[in-house]
């Protein structure tokens, strides 16, 4: 009986030791809620970031969105701790428009914006009246316009800021294309109805479209996406742990192998 009691006490002590070892690195923050758009950013959390943070004792919850509006609003109101889905021009514009106090804190591997074949299969087939669907949010629409300019389909007015270009900044519609703005999540399905579709990388991959299928990809590196937190949380220990996880050797090695062809964080160079 005495041996049984001693053995039980030893097991209990071991259990307490193990429990102590897996306490969250920030005892004031046991659960971290990360919001992403559906696709590669969510996969990054599930397959790499979550295990890294769980080893430090955190519980990680992933919330996936199908639009570009709710993730920032949810972060500001506190139902998310971090979101990963947007580039800085979009964040700056959205935060200013909605008076949000958010801050970008780390970059993530990002699938570039691309033009994909719809009814027409090659860029040389574009003709007057050709329809091209594009993201309807201002920042990504500007990216699409820059791509059309690079292709010579349109000419943009001199002196405009390419990060904020809008349809009224088109000086000449050289190919007389018809631009069809749509919600980003609808763009992959729009290929059946338009001649070409400009599709965000994450929505392309989550729809089973290979990035190598793009007939044209944007040239700019200004749109590598960021992880974002509330400005008041930037210096908190749990936030620093999330930042460290996304810049860790483990995540870097995993992501560079899995996402060949993506544009990578500047901090990784």
mmCIF file of C-alpha atoms in Angstrom, residues 13 18 21 34 41 57 85 93 97 137 161-162 201 205 220 237:
data_model
loop_
_atom_site.group_PDB
_atom_site.id
_atom_site.type_symbol
_atom_site.label_atom_id
_atom_site.label_comp_id
_atom_site.label_asym_id
_atom_site.label_seq_id
_atom_site.Cartn_x
_atom_site.Cartn_y
_atom_site.Cartn_z
ATOM 1 C CA UNK A 13 4.450 15.307 -9.122
ATOM 2 C CA UNK A 18 4.779 18.542 -17.229
ATOM 3 C CA UNK A 21 6.411 23.081 -18.718
ATOM 4 C CA UNK A 34 -5.677 33.968 -35.529
ATOM 5 C CA UNK A 41 -2.635 31.517 -44.907
ATOM 6 C CA UNK A 57 2.016 26.264 -24.094
ATOM 7 C CA UNK A 85 -4.578 38.172 -45.159
ATOM 8 C CA UNK A 93 -6.458 52.375 -46.667
ATOM 9 C CA UNK A 97 -11.388 54.618 -43.776
ATOM 10 C CA UNK A 137 -11.529 46.528 -53.222
ATOM 11 C CA UNK A 161 0.251 56.976 -57.170
ATOM 12 C CA UNK A 162 0.102 53.392 -58.526
ATOM 13 C CA UNK A 201 -3.050 34.215 -55.090
ATOM 14 C CA UNK A 205 -4.738 28.205 -54.670
ATOM 15 C CA UNK A 220 5.749 44.502 -57.824
ATOM 16 C CA UNK A 237 4.806 38.933 -24.844
#
